[in-house]
Coordinates of C-alpha atoms in Angstrom, one line a residue:
X1 CA 0.0 0.0 0.0
X2 CA 1.4 3.5 -0.7
X3 CA 2.5 5.4 2.3
X4 CA 2.6 9.1 1.7
X5 CA 3.2 10.2 5.3
X6 CA 6.4 12.1 6.0
X7 CA 8.2 10.9 9.2
X8 CA 10.6 13.5 10.7
X9 CA 13.7 12.2 12.4
X10 CA 15.9 14.2 14.7
X11 CA 19.5 13.2 15.5
X12 CA 21.5 14.9 18.3
X13 CA 25.1 15.8 17.8
X14 CA 26.6 13.5 20.3
X15 CA 28.4 10.8 18.3
X16 CA 25.9 8.1 19.3
X17 CA 25.0 5.6 16.6
X18 CA 21.2 5.4 16.3
X19 CA 19.5 2.6 14.4
X20 CA 16.3 3.6 12.7
X21 CA 13.8 1.0 11.4
X22 CA 11.1 2.2 9.0
X23 CA 8.2 -0.1 8.2
X24 CA 6.6 1.0 5.0
X25 CA 3.5 -0.4 3.2
X26 CA 2.0 -2.3 6.2
X27 CA 0.1 -5.4 5.1
X28 CA -3.6 -5.7 6.1
X29 CA -4.5 -8.5 8.5
X30 CA -7.8 -10.3 9.0
X31 CA -9.2 -12.9 11.5
X32 CA -12.6 -14.4 11.5
X33 CA -15.1 -15.9 14.1
X34 CA -18.0 -17.8 12.6
X35 CA -21.2 -18.6 14.6
X36 CA -24.9 -19.3 14.0
X37 CA -27.3 -17.6 16.3
X38 CA -24.3 -16.9 18.5
X39 CA -23.4 -20.6 18.8
X40 CA -20.8 -22.8 17.3
X41 CA -23.2 -25.7 16.7
X42 CA -26.6 -26.0 15.0
X43 CA -28.9 -28.6 13.4
X44 CA -29.8 -29.1 9.7
X45 CA -32.7 -26.6 9.6
X46 CA -34.3 -25.6 6.3
X47 CA -32.7 -22.2 6.8
X48 CA -29.3 -21.8 8.4
X49 CA -27.5 -18.4 8.7
X50 CA -23.8 -18.3 9.5
X51 CA -22.4 -14.9 10.6
X52 CA -18.7 -14.5 10.2
X53 CA -17.3 -11.5 12.2
X54 CA -14.1 -10.5 10.4
X55 CA -11.6 -8.4 12.3
X56 CA -9.2 -6.3 10.3
X57 CA -6.1 -4.3 10.9
X58 CA -3.9 -1.8 8.9
X59 CA -6.6 -0.6 6.5
X60 CA -6.7 2.9 5.1
X61 CA -9.7 4.8 6.5
X62 CA -12.0 6.2 3.8
X63 CA -10.9 3.6 1.2
X64 CA -13.3 1.0 -0.2
X65 CA -12.6 -2.7 0.5
X66 CA -14.5 -5.9 -0.3
X67 CA -14.7 -9.1 1.7
X68 CA -15.4 -12.3 -0.3
X69 CA -16.3 -15.5 1.5
X70 CA -17.0 -19.1 0.7
X71 CA -18.1 -22.0 2.9
X72 CA -15.8 -25.1 2.9
X73 CA -16.5 -28.7 4.0
X74 CA -13.8 -29.6 6.5
X75 CA -14.0 -33.4 5.9
X76 CA -13.4 -33.1 2.2
X77 CA -11.3 -29.9 2.0
X78 CA -13.6 -28.9 -0.9
X79 CA -16.3 -26.3 -1.2
X80 CA -19.5 -27.0 0.8
X81 CA -22.3 -27.5 -1.8
X82 CA -26.0 -27.1 -1.5
X83 CA -27.9 -28.6 -4.5
X84 CA -24.6 -28.7 -6.3
X85 CA -23.9 -25.0 -5.7
X86 CA -21.2 -23.2 -3.7
X87 CA -22.3 -21.0 -0.8
X88 CA -20.6 -17.6 -1.1
X89 CA -21.1 -14.1 0.3
X90 CA -19.6 -10.7 -0.4
X91 CA -19.6 -7.4 1.5
X92 CA -18.1 -4.0 0.4
X93 CA -17.3 -1.5 3.1
X94 CA -15.3 1.7 3.9
X95 CA -13.5 1.6 7.2
X96 CA -13.5 4.6 9.5
X97 CA -10.4 3.5 11.3
X98 CA -7.4 1.2 10.4
X99 CA -8.8 -1.5 12.7
X100 CA -12.4 -2.7 13.1
X101 CA -14.9 -5.4 12.3
X102 CA -17.3 -6.3 9.4
X103 CA -19.9 -9.1 9.4
X104 CA -20.2 -11.4 6.5
X105 CA -23.5 -13.5 6.4
X106 CA -24.1 -16.8 4.7
X107 CA -27.6 -18.2 4.4
X108 CA -28.4 -21.6 3.0
X109 CA -30.8 -24.6 3.1
X110 CA -29.4 -27.1 5.5
X111 CA -32.2 -29.6 5.5
X112 CA -30.3 -31.9 3.1
X113 CA -27.4 -32.4 5.5
X114 CA -27.6 -36.1 6.7
X115 CA -24.3 -36.5 8.6
X116 CA -22.5 -34.3 11.1
X117 CA -20.6 -31.6 9.1
X118 CA -18.0 -29.1 10.0
X119 CA -18.3 -26.0 7.8
X120 CA -15.3 -23.7 7.7
X121 CA -15.6 -20.0 6.5
X122 CA -12.8 -18.9 4.1
X123 CA -12.5 -15.1 3.7
X124 CA -10.4 -12.9 1.3
X125 CA -9.9 -9.1 1.5
X126 CA -9.8 -7.2 -1.7
X127 CA -9.1 -3.6 -2.8
X128 CA -9.5 -2.5 -6.4
X129 CA -10.0 -6.2 -7.3
X130 CA -6.6 -7.0 -5.9
X131 CA -6.4 -9.7 -3.1
X132 CA -4.7 -8.1 -0.1
X133 CA -4.9 -11.0 2.3
X134 CA -6.9 -14.2 3.1
X135 CA -7.9 -16.3 6.1
X136 CA -8.4 -19.8 4.9
X137 CA -7.3 -22.3 7.6
X138 CA -9.5 -25.4 7.4
X139 CA -8.3 -26.4 10.9
X140 CA -9.2 -23.1 12.5
X141 CA -12.0 -23.6 15.1
X142 CA -12.8 -19.9 15.1
X143 CA -13.8 -20.2 11.4
X144 CA -15.8 -23.4 12.0
X145 CA -19.5 -24.1 12.6
X146 CA -20.7 -27.6 13.2
X147 CA -24.0 -29.0 11.8
X148 CA -25.1 -31.8 14.1
X149 CA -27.6 -34.3 12.8
X150 CA -29.7 -35.6 15.8
X151 CA -30.6 -39.3 16.1
X152 CA -33.0 -41.1 18.3
X153 CA -33.9 -44.7 19.0
X154 CA -36.4 -46.1 21.5
X155 CA -37.0 -49.0 23.8
X156 CA -40.6 -49.5 25.0
X157 CA -41.9 -51.7 27.9
X158 CA -44.5 -51.9 30.6
X159 CA -42.8 -52.4 34.0
X160 CA -39.8 -53.8 32.0
X161 CA -42.0 -56.4 30.1
X162 CA -42.5 -56.5 26.4
X163 CA -45.8 -58.5 26.7
X164 CA -48.7 -57.7 29.0
X165 CA -52.3 -58.9 29.5
X166 CA -55.0 -56.3 28.9
X167 CA -56.9 -55.6 32.1
X168 CA -55.9 -52.5 33.9
X169 CA -54.6 -48.9 33.3
X170 CA -51.0 -49.3 32.1
X171 CA -48.1 -46.9 32.0
X172 CA -46.1 -47.7 28.9
X173 CA -42.5 -46.3 29.3
X174 CA -40.4 -45.5 26.3
X175 CA -36.7 -44.9 26.9
X176 CA -35.6 -42.6 24.1
X177 CA -31.8 -42.5 23.5
X178 CA -30.6 -39.4 21.7
X179 CA -27.3 -38.4 20.1
X180 CA -25.9 -35.2 18.6
X181 CA -28.0 -32.7 20.6
X182 CA -26.7 -29.3 21.7
X183 CA -26.2 -29.1 25.5
X184 CA -28.3 -26.3 27.1
X185 CA -30.7 -26.1 24.1
X186 CA -34.4 -27.0 24.7
X187 CA -36.0 -29.9 22.8
X188 CA -39.4 -31.6 22.6
X189 CA -40.2 -35.3 22.2
X190 CA -43.6 -36.2 21.0
X191 CA -44.9 -39.8 20.7
X192 CA -48.0 -41.7 19.6
X193 CA -49.1 -45.3 20.1
X194 CA -49.5 -47.1 16.8
X195 CA -51.6 -50.3 16.1
X196 CA -49.3 -52.4 14.1
X197 CA -52.1 -54.5 12.7
X198 CA -54.0 -51.5 11.4
X199 CA -50.9 -49.5 10.5
X200 CA -52.5 -46.4 12.1
X201 CA -52.7 -44.7 15.5
X202 CA -54.3 -46.8 18.2
X203 CA -57.8 -45.5 19.0
X204 CA -59.4 -46.0 22.5
X205 CA -62.9 -44.5 22.8
X206 CA -62.0 -42.7 19.5
X207 CA -59.0 -41.0 21.0
X208 CA -55.3 -41.4 20.1
X209 CA -52.8 -42.1 22.9
X210 CA -50.1 -39.4 22.8
X211 CA -47.4 -38.0 25.0
X212 CA -45.0 -35.1 25.0
X213 CA -41.8 -34.3 27.0
X214 CA -39.8 -31.0 26.9
X215 CA -36.2 -31.4 28.1
X216 CA -32.8 -29.6 28.0
X217 CA -29.9 -32.0 27.7
X218 CA -26.7 -31.5 29.7
X219 CA -24.7 -33.6 27.3
X220 CA -24.9 -34.3 23.5
X221 CA -26.0 -37.9 24.1
X222 CA -28.3 -39.3 26.7
X223 CA -31.7 -40.8 27.6
X224 CA -35.1 -39.3 28.2
X225 CA -38.3 -41.1 29.3
X226 CA -41.6 -40.7 27.6
X227 CA -44.7 -42.3 29.2
X228 CA -48.1 -43.2 27.8
X229 CA -50.9 -43.9 30.2
X230 CA -54.0 -45.8 28.8
X231 CA -56.7 -48.2 30.0
X232 CA -56.0 -51.5 28.3
X233 CA -59.3 -53.0 29.1
X234 CA -60.7 -51.2 26.0
X235 CA -58.3 -53.1 23.8
X236 CA -60.5 -56.0 22.4
X237 CA -58.0 -58.0 20.4
X238 CA -54.3 -59.0 20.7
X239 CA -52.4 -55.9 19.6
X240 CA -48.8 -55.0 18.9
X241 CA -48.4 -51.4 20.1
X242 CA -45.5 -49.6 18.3
X243 CA -44.3 -46.2 19.7
X244 CA -43.6 -43.5 17.1
X245 CA -41.4 -40.7 18.4
X246 CA -40.4 -37.3 16.9
X247 CA -37.7 -34.9 18.1
X248 CA -38.5 -31.2 17.7
X249 CA -36.5 -28.1 18.2
X250 CA -38.3 -26.2 20.9
X251 CA -37.5 -22.7 19.4
X252 CA -38.5 -23.4 15.8
X253 CA -40.7 -26.4 16.3
X254 CA -38.8 -28.1 13.4
X255 CA -38.7 -31.9 13.3
X256 CA -35.1 -32.9 13.8
X257 CA -35.3 -36.6 13.9
X258 CA -37.8 -39.4 14.3
X259 CA -38.0 -43.1 15.0
X260 CA -41.0 -44.5 13.2
X261 CA -40.2 -48.1 12.3
X262 CA -43.4 -50.3 12.5
X263 CA -41.2 -53.4 12.4
X264 CA -38.9 -52.4 15.3
X265 CA -39.2 -54.9 18.2
X266 CA -37.5 -52.3 20.5
X267 CA -40.4 -49.9 19.9
X268 CA -43.1 -52.6 20.4
X269 CA -45.1 -53.9 23.3
X270 CA -47.6 -56.7 22.8
X271 CA -51.0 -56.6 24.6
X272 CA -52.7 -59.9 24.9
X273 CA -56.5 -59.8 25.4
X274 CA -58.5 -62.2 27.5
X275 CA -60.1 -65.1 25.7
X276 CA -62.8 -67.5 26.6
X277 CA -63.7 -71.1 25.6
X278 CA -66.7 -73.0 26.9
X279 CA -67.9 -76.6 27.2
X280 CA -71.5 -76.9 28.2
X281 CA -73.0 -80.2 29.4
X282 CA -75.7 -81.7 31.7
X283 CA -74.1 -84.2 34.0
X284 CA -71.4 -84.6 31.4
X285 CA -73.8 -85.3 28.6
X286 CA -74.4 -83.2 25.4
X287 CA -78.0 -84.5 24.9
X288 CA -80.5 -85.1 27.6
X289 CA -84.3 -85.5 28.1
X290 CA -86.2 -82.4 28.9
X291 CA -87.7 -83.6 32.2
X292 CA -88.1 -81.5 35.3
X293 CA -85.3 -79.3 36.6
X294 CA -82.1 -79.2 34.4
X295 CA -78.8 -77.8 35.3
X296 CA -76.4 -76.9 32.5
X297 CA -72.8 -76.7 33.6
X298 CA -70.7 -74.5 31.4
X299 CA -67.0 -74.9 32.1
X300 CA -65.3 -71.7 30.9
X301 CA -61.6 -71.9 30.1
X302 CA -59.9 -68.4 30.2
X303 CA -56.5 -67.1 29.1
X304 CA -54.6 -63.8 29.6
X305 CA -56.3 -62.6 32.8
X306 CA -54.4 -60.7 35.4
X307 CA -54.1 -62.6 38.7
X308 CA -55.6 -60.9 41.8
X309 CA -58.0 -58.8 39.7
X310 CA -61.7 -59.3 40.1
X311 CA -63.7 -60.4 37.0
X312 CA -67.3 -61.2 36.3
X313 CA -68.7 -63.7 33.8
X314 CA -72.3 -63.2 32.7
X315 CA -74.0 -66.0 30.8
X316 CA -77.2 -66.3 28.7
X317 CA -78.8 -69.3 27.2
X318 CA -79.7 -69.0 23.5
X319 CA -82.1 -70.9 21.3
X320 CA -79.9 -72.1 18.4
X321 CA -82.9 -72.5 16.0
X322 CA -84.1 -69.0 16.4
X323 CA -80.9 -67.2 17.3
X324 CA -82.9 -65.5 20.1
X325 CA -82.7 -65.9 23.9
X326 CA -84.0 -69.3 25.2
X327 CA -87.0 -68.7 27.4
X328 CA -88.9 -70.7 30.0
X329 CA -92.3 -69.3 30.9
X330 CA -91.4 -66.2 29.0
X331 CA -88.2 -65.6 31.1
X332 CA -84.6 -65.6 29.8
X333 CA -82.1 -67.9 31.6
X334 CA -79.2 -66.0 33.0
X335 CA -76.2 -66.8 35.2
X336 CA -73.4 -64.8 36.7
X337 CA -70.1 -65.6 38.5
X338 CA -67.6 -63.2 40.0
X339 CA -64.1 -64.6 40.6
X340 CA -60.4 -63.6 41.2
X341 CA -58.0 -65.8 39.2
X342 CA -54.8 -67.0 40.8
X343 CA -53.1 -67.5 37.4
X344 CA -53.5 -65.9 33.9
X345 CA -55.0 -69.1 32.5
X346 CA -57.6 -71.3 34.2
X347 CA -61.2 -72.5 34.4
X348 CA -64.5 -71.4 36.0
X349 CA -67.9 -73.0 35.9
X350 CA -71.2 -71.2 35.3
X351 CA -74.5 -73.0 36.1
X352 CA -77.8 -72.5 34.4
X353 CA -80.9 -74.0 36.2
X354 CA -84.4 -74.1 34.8
X355 CA -87.5 -76.3 34.5
X356 CA -87.5 -78.1 31.1
X357 CA -90.7 -80.0 31.5
X358 CA -92.6 -77.5 29.4
X359 CA -90.6 -78.3 26.2
X360 CA -92.6 -80.0 23.5
X361 CA -90.0 -80.0 20.7
X362 CA -86.3 -80.9 20.6
X363 CA -84.3 -77.7 21.3
X364 CA -80.6 -77.0 21.0
X365 CA -79.5 -74.5 23.7
X366 CA -76.3 -72.6 23.3
X367 CA -74.6 -70.8 26.3
X368 CA -73.3 -67.3 25.5
X369 CA -70.7 -66.1 27.9
X370 CA -69.3 -62.5 28.4
X371 CA -66.3 -61.5 30.6
X372 CA -66.3 -58.1 32.4
X373 CA -63.7 -56.2 34.3
X374 CA -64.6 -53.0 36.1
X375 CA -68.0 -53.0 34.4
X376 CA -66.5 -53.2 30.9
X377 CA -66.9 -56.2 28.6
X378 CA -63.4 -57.4 27.7
X379 CA -64.1 -60.8 26.1
X380 CA -66.9 -63.0 25.0
X381 CA -67.7 -66.4 23.5
X382 CA -71.0 -66.1 21.6
X383 CA -70.8 -68.5 18.7
X384 CA -74.2 -69.9 18.1
X385 CA -72.7 -72.7 15.9
X386 CA -70.2 -73.8 18.5
X387 CA -71.0 -77.4 19.5
X388 CA -68.9 -77.0 22.7
X389 CA -71.3 -74.4 23.9
X390 CA -74.5 -76.4 22.9
X391 CA -76.7 -78.9 24.7
X392 CA -79.6 -80.7 23.0
X393 CA -82.8 -81.0 25.0
X394 CA -85.2 -83.7 23.8
X395 CA -88.7 -84.0 25.3
X396 CA -89.9 -87.5 26.2
X397 CA -92.2 -89.3 23.6
X398 CA -96.0 -89.1 24.3
X399 CA -97.3 -92.1 26.4
X400 CA -99.5 -94.7 24.6
X401 CA -103.1 -94.6 26.0
X402 CA -104.7 -97.7 27.5
X403 CA -108.1 -99.4 26.3
X404 CA -111.1 -97.3 27.1
X405 CA -113.0 -97.9 30.3
X406 CA -116.8 -97.6 30.9
X407 CA -117.9 -94.0 30.6
X408 CA -114.6 -93.0 29.0
X409 CA -115.2 -91.8 25.4
X410 CA -112.0 -89.7 25.2
X411 CA -110.3 -92.2 22.8
X412 CA -113.3 -94.0 21.4
X413 CA -112.5 -92.8 17.8
X414 CA -109.0 -94.4 18.1
X415 CA -110.3 -97.8 19.2
X416 CA -113.0 -97.8 16.5
X417 CA -110.4 -97.1 13.8
X418 CA -108.2 -99.9 15.1
X419 CA -111.2 -102.4 15.0
X420 CA -112.0 -101.4 11.5
X421 CA -108.4 -101.9 10.3
X422 CA -108.3 -105.3 12.1
X423 CA -111.5 -106.5 10.4
X424 CA -110.2 -105.5 7.0
X425 CA -107.1 -107.5 7.5
X426 CA -109.1 -110.6 8.4
X427 CA -111.2 -110.4 5.2
X428 CA -108.2 -109.8 3.1
X429 CA -106.1 -112.7 4.4
X430 CA -108.9 -115.0 5.7

């Protein structure tokens, strides 16, 4: 740079040798500090802005200078590309003093970044299109901003178990392990229970089961717990519950990562629903005469109950031929048993007692059974075609009347007919 200043030098007349060093054309110097939102780390947002504060020295006040910058990928040593294009920026300024600062801004779409990336800002200072100095050290941390790509995975269980029986209100705990977060920054985890069989959110009483946790990590990697509370008795069939989780940036509400793998066993808890099987008999028989009082014993085998919980079985006899309730003297035949199982699988007997003497036609009676917990039906066995649930009731044949007595005309027509047939047979074969 031209230096037109005149520097006056005065030498005393005393025979001392004086060494004078003159530095002419001082070379400009620059240094840079790159950040994004005041931090050295960020995530792959759709819009990322890097601000590079360039400090300069030895410039000439009042002269026009230009700073040209480009973003570099530290891992490759090449230009950082977005959609195949370099990310560059340029600022022209006129310093008021030889030393000072100027800010160079780089804005780009970071949503396509899929791996952790160190971005280094290279800067060059120009005057009259002549490069005066550069700051292009790929190892310089001050020039570097790191893009962290968060990752999460989950492990779901109920009290540590991956399989449970549907009965009660459950707390499903999902341990979410995260990586590549920024300590001190606020995040949100949102989760929903999915029905694997349906490939859609689980609905109980028409509502999805969701949960949300806001947290601020102390380290870049760690665990956070997300809990889902739901009443499992409303689940009516064996169901694989899969937890889908999303990680959001609390400031922007951008989705940073998700774990939504329907086939992941770690994300899955299986809920087994109670099941009933019945075997109805009368004194161990499947077909009996409809005489007097009859007791149908229905041995109900159950599975997937929760020990120490109270259940109720309610039974109803059905007329197989009509598909309607079987009635005696206009009344339905019901039975009810309340019990507390000691094991998940077992048996309980339900008894139906009624007077069958009024039956005039053979009738197949089928026992329908329903299982209740806390007033809610959680299982049933109501197959009208199930032979195991069915007993056949056959009325006795009508008795043959004896020969008429004096004064008894009630069966006279029958004896006259028999006499006529007998006489005909004698004439025919006599």
